[in-house]
PDB file of C-alpha atoms in Angstrom:
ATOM      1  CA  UNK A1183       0.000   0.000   0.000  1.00 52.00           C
ATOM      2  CA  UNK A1184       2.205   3.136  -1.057  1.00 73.00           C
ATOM      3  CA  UNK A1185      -0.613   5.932  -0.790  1.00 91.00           C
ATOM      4  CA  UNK A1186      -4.071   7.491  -1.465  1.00 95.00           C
ATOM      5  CA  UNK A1187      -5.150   6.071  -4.579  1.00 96.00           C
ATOM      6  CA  UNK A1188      -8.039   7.971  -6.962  1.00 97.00           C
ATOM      7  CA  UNK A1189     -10.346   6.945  -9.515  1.00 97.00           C
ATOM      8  CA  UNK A1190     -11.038   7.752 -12.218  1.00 97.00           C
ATOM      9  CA  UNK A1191      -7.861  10.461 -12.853  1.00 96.00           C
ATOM     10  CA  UNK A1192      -9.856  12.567 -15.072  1.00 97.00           C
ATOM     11  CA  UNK A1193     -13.817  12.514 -16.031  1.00 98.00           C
ATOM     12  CA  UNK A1194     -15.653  14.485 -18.716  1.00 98.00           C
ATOM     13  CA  UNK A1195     -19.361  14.304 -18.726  1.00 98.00           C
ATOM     14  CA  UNK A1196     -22.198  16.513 -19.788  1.00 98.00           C
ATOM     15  CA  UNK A1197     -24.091  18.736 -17.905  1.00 98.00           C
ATOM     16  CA  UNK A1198     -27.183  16.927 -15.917  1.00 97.00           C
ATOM     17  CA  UNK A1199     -25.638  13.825 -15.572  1.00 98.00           C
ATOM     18  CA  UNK A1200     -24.490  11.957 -12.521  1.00 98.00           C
ATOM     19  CA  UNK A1201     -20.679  10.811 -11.767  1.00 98.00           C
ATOM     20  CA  UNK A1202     -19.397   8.927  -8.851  1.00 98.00           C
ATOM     21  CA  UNK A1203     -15.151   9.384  -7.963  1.00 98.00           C
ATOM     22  CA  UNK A1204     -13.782   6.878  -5.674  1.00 98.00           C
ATOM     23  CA  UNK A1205     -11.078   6.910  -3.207  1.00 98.00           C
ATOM     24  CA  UNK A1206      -8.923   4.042  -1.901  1.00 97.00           C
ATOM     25  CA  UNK A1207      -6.840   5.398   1.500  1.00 95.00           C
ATOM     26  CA  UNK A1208      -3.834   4.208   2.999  1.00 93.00           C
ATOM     27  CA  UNK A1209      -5.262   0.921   4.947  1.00 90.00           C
ATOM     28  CA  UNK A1210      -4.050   1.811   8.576  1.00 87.00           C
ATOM     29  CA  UNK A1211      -5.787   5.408   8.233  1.00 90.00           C
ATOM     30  CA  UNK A1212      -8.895   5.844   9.680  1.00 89.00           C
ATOM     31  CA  UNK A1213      -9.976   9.342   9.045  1.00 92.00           C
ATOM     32  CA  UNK A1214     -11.060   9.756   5.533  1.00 95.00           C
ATOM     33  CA  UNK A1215     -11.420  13.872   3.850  1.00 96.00           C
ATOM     34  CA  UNK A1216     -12.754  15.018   0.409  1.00 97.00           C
ATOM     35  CA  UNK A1217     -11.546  18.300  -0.753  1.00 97.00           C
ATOM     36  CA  UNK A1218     -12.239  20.555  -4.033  1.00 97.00           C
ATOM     37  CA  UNK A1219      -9.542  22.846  -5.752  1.00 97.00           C
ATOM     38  CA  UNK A1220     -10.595  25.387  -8.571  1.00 95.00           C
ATOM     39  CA  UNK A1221      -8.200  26.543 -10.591  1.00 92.00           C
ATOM     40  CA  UNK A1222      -6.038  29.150  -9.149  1.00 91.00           C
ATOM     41  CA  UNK A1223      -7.595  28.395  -5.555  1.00 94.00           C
ATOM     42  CA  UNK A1224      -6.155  26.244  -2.762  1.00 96.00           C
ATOM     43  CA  UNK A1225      -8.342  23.129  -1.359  1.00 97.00           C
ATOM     44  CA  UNK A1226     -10.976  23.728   0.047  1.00 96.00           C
ATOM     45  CA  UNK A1227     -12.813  21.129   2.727  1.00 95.00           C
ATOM     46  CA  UNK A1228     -15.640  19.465   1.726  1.00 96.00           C
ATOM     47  CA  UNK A1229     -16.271  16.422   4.149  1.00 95.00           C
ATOM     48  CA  UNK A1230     -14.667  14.076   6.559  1.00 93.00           C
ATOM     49  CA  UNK A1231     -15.040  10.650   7.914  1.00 94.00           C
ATOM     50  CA  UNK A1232     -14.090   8.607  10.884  1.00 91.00           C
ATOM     51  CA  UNK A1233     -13.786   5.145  10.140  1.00 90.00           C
ATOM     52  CA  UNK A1234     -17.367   4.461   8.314  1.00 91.00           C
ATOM     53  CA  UNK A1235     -18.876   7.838  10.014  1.00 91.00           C
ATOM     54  CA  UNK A1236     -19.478  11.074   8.287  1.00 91.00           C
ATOM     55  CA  UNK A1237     -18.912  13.940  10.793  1.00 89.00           C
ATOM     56  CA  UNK A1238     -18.621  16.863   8.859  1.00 89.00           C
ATOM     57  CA  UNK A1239     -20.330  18.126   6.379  1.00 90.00           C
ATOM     58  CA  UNK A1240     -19.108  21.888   4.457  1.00 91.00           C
ATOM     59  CA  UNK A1241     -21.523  24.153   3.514  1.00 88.00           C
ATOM     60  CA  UNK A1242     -20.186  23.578  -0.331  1.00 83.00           C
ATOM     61  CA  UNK A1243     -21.339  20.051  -0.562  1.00 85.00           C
ATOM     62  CA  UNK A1244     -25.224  21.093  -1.813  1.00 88.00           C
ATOM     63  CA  UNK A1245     -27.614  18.780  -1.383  1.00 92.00           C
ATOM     64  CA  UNK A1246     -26.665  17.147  -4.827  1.00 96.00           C
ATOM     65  CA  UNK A1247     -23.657  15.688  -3.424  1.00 96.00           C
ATOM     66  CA  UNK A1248     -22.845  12.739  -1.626  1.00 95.00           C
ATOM     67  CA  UNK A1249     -20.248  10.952   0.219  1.00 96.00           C
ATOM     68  CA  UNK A1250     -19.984   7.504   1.505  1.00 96.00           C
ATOM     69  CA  UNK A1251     -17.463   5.288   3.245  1.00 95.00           C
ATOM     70  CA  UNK A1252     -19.147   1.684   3.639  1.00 91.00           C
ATOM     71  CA  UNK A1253     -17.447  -0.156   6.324  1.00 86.00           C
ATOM     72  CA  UNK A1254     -14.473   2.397   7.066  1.00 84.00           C
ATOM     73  CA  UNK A1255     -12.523   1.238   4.173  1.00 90.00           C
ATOM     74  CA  UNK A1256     -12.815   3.198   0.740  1.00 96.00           C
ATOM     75  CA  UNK A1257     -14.905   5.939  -0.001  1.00 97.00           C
ATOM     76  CA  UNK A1258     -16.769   7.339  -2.609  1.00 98.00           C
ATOM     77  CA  UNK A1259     -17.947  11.086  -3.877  1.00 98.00           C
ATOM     78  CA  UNK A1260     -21.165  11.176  -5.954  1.00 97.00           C
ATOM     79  CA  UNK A1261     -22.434  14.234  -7.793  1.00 97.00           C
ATOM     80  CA  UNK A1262     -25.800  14.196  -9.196  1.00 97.00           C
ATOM     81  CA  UNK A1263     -26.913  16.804 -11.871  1.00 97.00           C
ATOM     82  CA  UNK A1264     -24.070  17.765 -12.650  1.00 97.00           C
ATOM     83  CA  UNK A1265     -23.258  21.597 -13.321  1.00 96.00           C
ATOM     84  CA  UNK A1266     -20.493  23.735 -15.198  1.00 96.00           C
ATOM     85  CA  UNK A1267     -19.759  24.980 -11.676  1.00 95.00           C
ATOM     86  CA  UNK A1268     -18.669  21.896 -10.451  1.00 97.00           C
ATOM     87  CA  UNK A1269     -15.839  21.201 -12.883  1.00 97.00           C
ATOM     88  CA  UNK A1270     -12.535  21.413 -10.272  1.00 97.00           C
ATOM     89  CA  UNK A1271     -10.097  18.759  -8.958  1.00 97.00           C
ATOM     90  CA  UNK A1272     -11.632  16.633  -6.390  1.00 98.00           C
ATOM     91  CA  UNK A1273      -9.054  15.831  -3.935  1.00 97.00           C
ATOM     92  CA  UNK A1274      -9.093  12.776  -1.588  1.00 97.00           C
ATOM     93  CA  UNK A1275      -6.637  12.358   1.911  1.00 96.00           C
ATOM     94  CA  UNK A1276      -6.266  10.035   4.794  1.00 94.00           C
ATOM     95  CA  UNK A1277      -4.661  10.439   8.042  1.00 90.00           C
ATOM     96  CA  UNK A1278      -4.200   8.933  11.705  1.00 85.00           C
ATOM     97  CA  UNK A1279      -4.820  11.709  14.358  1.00 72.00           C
ATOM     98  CA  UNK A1280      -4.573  11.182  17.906  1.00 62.00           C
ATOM     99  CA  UNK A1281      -6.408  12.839  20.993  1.00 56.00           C
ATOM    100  CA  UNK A1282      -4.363  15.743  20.665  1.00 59.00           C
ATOM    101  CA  UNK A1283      -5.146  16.718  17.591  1.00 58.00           C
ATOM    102  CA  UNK A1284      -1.332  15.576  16.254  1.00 65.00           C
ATOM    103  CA  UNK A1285      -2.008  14.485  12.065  1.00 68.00           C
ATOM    104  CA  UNK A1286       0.228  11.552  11.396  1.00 71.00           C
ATOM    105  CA  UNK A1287       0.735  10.708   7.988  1.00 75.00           C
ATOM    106  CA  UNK A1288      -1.590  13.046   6.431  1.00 85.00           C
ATOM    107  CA  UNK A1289      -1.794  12.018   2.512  1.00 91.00           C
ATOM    108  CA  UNK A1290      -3.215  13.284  -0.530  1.00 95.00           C
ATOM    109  CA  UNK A1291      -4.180  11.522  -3.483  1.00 95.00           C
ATOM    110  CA  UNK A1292      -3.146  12.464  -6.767  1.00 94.00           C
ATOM    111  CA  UNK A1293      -7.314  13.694  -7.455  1.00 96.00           C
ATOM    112  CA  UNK A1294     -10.035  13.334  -9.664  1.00 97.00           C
ATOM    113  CA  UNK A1295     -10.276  16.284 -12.411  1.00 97.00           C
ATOM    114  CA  UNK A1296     -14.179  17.111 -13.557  1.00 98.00           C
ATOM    115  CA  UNK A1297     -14.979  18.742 -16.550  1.00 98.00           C
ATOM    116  CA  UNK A1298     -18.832  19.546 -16.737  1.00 98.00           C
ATOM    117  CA  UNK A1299     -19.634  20.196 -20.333  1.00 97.00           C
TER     118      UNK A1299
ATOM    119  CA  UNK B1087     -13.890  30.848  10.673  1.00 88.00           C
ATOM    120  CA  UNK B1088      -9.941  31.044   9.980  1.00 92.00           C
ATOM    121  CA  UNK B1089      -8.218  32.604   7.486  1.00 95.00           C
ATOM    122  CA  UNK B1090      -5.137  31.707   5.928  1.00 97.00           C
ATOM    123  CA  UNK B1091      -3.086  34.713   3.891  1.00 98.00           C
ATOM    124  CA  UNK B1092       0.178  33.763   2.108  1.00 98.00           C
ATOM    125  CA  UNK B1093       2.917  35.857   0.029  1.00 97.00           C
ATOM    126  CA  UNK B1094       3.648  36.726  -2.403  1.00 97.00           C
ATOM    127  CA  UNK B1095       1.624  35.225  -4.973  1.00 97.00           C
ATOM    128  CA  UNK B1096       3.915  34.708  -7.535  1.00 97.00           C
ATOM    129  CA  UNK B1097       7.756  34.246  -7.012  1.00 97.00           C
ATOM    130  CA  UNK B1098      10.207  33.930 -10.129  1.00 97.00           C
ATOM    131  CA  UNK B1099      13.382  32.522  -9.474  1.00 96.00           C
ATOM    132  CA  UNK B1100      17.291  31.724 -11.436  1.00 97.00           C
ATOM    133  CA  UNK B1101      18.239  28.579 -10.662  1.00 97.00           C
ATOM    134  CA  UNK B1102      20.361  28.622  -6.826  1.00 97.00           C
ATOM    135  CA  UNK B1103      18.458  31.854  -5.488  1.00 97.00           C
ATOM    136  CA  UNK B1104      16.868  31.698  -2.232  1.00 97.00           C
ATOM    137  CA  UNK B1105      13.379  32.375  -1.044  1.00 96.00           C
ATOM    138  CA  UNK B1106      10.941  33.382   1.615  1.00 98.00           C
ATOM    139  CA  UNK B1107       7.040  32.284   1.215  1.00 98.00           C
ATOM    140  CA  UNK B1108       4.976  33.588   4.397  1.00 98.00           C
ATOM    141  CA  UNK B1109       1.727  32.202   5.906  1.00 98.00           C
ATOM    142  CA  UNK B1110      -0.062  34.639   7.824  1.00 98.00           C
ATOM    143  CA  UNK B1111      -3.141  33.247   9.942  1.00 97.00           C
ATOM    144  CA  UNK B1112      -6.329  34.757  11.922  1.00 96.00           C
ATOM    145  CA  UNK B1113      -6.765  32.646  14.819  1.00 93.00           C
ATOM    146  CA  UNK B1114      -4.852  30.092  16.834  1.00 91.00           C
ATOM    147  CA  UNK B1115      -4.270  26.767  15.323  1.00 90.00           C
ATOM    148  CA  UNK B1116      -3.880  23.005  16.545  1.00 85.00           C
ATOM    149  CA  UNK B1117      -1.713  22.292  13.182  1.00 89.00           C
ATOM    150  CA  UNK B1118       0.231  24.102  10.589  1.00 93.00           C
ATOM    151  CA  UNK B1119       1.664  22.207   6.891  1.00 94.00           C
ATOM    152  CA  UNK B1120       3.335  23.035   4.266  1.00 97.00           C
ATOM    153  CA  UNK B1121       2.526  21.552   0.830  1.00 96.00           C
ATOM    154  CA  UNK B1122       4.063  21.590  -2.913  1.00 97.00           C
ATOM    155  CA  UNK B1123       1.663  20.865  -5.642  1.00 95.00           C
ATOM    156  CA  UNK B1124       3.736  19.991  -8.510  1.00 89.00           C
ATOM    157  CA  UNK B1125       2.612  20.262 -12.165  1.00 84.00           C
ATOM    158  CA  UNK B1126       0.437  17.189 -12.088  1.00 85.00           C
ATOM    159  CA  UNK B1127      -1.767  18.259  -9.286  1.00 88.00           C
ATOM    160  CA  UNK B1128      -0.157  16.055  -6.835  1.00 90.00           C
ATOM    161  CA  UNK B1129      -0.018  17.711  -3.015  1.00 94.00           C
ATOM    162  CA  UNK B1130       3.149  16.936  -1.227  1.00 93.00           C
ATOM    163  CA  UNK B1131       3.404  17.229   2.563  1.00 92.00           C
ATOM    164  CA  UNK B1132       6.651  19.042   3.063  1.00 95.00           C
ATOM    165  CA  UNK B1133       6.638  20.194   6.801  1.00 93.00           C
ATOM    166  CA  UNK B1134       4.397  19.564   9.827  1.00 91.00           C
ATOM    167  CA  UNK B1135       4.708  22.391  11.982  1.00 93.00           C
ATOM    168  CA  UNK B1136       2.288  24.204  14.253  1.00 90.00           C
ATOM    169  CA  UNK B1137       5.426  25.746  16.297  1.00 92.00           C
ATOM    170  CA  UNK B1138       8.861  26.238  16.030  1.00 95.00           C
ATOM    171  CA  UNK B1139      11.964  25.411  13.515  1.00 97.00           C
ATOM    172  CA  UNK B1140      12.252  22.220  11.320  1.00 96.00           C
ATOM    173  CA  UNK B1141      15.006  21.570   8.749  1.00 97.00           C
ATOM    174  CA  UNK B1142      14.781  19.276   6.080  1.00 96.00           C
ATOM    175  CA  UNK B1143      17.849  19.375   3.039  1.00 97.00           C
ATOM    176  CA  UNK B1144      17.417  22.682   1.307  1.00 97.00           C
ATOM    177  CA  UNK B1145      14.043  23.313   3.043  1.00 97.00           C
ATOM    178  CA  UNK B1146      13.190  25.055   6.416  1.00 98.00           C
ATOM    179  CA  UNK B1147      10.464  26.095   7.897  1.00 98.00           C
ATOM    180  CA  UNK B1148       9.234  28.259  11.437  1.00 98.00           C
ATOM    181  CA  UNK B1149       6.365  29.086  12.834  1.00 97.00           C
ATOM    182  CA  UNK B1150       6.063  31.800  15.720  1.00 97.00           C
ATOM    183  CA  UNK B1151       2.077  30.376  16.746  1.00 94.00           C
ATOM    184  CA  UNK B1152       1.980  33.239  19.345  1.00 94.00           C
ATOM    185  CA  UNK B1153       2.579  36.146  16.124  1.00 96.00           C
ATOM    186  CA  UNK B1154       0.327  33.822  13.768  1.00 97.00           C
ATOM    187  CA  UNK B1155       2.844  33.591  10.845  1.00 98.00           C
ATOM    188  CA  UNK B1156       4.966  30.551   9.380  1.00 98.00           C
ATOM    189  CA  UNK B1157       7.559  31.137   7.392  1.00 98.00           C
ATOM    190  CA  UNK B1158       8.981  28.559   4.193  1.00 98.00           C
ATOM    191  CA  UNK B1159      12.616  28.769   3.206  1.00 98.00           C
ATOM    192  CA  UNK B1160      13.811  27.759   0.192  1.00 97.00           C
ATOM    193  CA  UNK B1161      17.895  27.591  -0.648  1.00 97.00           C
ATOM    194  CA  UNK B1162      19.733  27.297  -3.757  1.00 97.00           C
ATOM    195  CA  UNK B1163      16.687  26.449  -5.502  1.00 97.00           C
ATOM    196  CA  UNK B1164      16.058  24.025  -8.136  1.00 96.00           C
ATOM    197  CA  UNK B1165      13.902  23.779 -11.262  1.00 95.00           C
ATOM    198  CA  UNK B1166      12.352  20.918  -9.635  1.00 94.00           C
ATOM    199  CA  UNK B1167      10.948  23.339  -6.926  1.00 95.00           C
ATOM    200  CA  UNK B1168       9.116  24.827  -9.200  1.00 95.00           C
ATOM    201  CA  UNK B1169       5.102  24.311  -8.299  1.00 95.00           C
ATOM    202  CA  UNK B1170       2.828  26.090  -6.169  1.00 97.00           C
ATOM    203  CA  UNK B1171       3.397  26.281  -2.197  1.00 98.00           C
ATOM    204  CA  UNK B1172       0.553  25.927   0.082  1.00 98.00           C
ATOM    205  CA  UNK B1173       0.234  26.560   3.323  1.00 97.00           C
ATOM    206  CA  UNK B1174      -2.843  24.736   5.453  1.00 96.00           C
ATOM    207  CA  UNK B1175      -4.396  25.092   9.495  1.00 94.00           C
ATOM    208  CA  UNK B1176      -6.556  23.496  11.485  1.00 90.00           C
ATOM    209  CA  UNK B1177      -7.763  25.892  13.746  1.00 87.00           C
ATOM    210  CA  UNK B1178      -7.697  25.797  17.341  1.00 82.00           C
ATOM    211  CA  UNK B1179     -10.623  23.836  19.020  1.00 76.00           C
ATOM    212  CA  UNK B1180     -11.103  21.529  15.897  1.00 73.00           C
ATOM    213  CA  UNK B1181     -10.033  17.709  17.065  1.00 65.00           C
ATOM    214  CA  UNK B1182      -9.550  16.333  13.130  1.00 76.00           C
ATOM    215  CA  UNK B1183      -7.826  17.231  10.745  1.00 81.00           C
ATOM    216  CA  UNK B1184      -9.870  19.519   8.658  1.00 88.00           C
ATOM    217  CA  UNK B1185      -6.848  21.944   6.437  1.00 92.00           C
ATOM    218  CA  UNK B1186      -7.758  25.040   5.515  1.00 95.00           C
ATOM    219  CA  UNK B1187      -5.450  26.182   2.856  1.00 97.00           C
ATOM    220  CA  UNK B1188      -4.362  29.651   1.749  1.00 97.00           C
ATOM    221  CA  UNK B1189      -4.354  30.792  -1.614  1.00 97.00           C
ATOM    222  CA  UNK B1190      -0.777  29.529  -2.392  1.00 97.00           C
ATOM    223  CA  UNK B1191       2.803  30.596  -3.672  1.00 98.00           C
ATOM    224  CA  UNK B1192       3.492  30.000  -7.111  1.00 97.00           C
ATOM    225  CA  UNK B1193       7.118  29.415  -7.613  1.00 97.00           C
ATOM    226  CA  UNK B1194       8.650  29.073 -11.253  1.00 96.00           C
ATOM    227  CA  UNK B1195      12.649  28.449 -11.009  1.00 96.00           C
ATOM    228  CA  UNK B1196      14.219  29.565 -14.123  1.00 96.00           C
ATOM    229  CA  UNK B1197      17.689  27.424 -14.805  1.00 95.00           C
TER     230      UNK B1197
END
């Protein structure tokens, strides 16, 4: 297990349709986070897991999006309806954390790029 | 919630110059990173460090928490450096590890 792995790498669809990215983390890491990056912009947060358990949701993810993580293992994004505004990078990352709030091993994956047509 | 400011913006470089990126933030934080993104998108963790001084090769970083600021140093620089630097918090009170990232450094090393 060398990293975060993504899939797919890049994704073109047309506007209206649904896609669904999926990420793979490192297998000891139990804290699971989706990010977005527009062009130009840093990350931004859009959710996080604990082991199979959502607990944070960011104001950006709208109602059309949603994120699962069956069983604490990998997780996937879905975006239904797709819009122009949500072409961006779709970043995935794992960590360990401990009760002081220390990250260990915080990881990116190499994302998912959307292009809404 | 916090905000992360970093500068400058943009940062052009000849090849063996050395550089200063600064991370300015609002509030007090539990963790402080510094990331390259390199040409393909990928994030690289460079530096964990919510306080103090860290070395690693031709990279250093410090944070003074009580002043909110980090600083990134960069010597003798490389092409390879080239990519955009970010700098990411978690803010103070938050028990994850949810980043919120500043706008970013981009770096461009000329050889």
């Amino acid at each position: 297990d060398t990293g975060v792995s993504q899939d797919p790498r890049h994704k073109i669809t047309k506007r209206g349709q649904n896609v669904t990215f999926r990420c793979d983390p490192i297998s000891e890491h139990n804290r699971l986070y989706w990010y977005r990056q527009t062009l130009g912009q840093g990350p931004e947060f859009l959710t996080y897991f604990q082991n199979e358990a959502q607990l944070e949701k960011s104001r950006l993810l709208s109602d059309r999006f949603s994120a699962e993580r069956p069983k604490g293992s990998f997780s996937t994004l879905e975006i239904q309806r797709t819009e122009q505004g949500d072409s961006a990078m779709y970043l995935c990352a794992s960590s360990l954390g401990s009760m002081r709030g220390r990250l260990y091993g915080y990881t990116f994956g190499s994302g998912t790029r959307l292009t809404v047509v | 919630g916090i905000q992360v400011e970093q500068s400058p913006p943009d940062l052009i470089l000849q090849e063996g110059a050395n550089s200063t990126l600064r991370c300015n933030f609002s509030d007090s934080v539990n963790n402080l990173q510094w990331f390259h993104q390199n040409p393909w998108g990928q994030l690289i963790n460079l530096f964990y460090i919510p306080s103090g001084t860290k070395q690693n090769g031709r990279l250093s970083a410090t944070t003074v928490a009580t002043e909110r600021y980090s600083l990134l140093y960069i010597s003798s620089s490389q092409t390879t450096d080239s990519g955009v630097y970010f700098c990411a918090v978690v803010a103070g009170g938050t028990s994850y590890g949810k980043l919120t990232f500043g706008q970013g450094t981009i770096l461009t090393v000329h050889p």
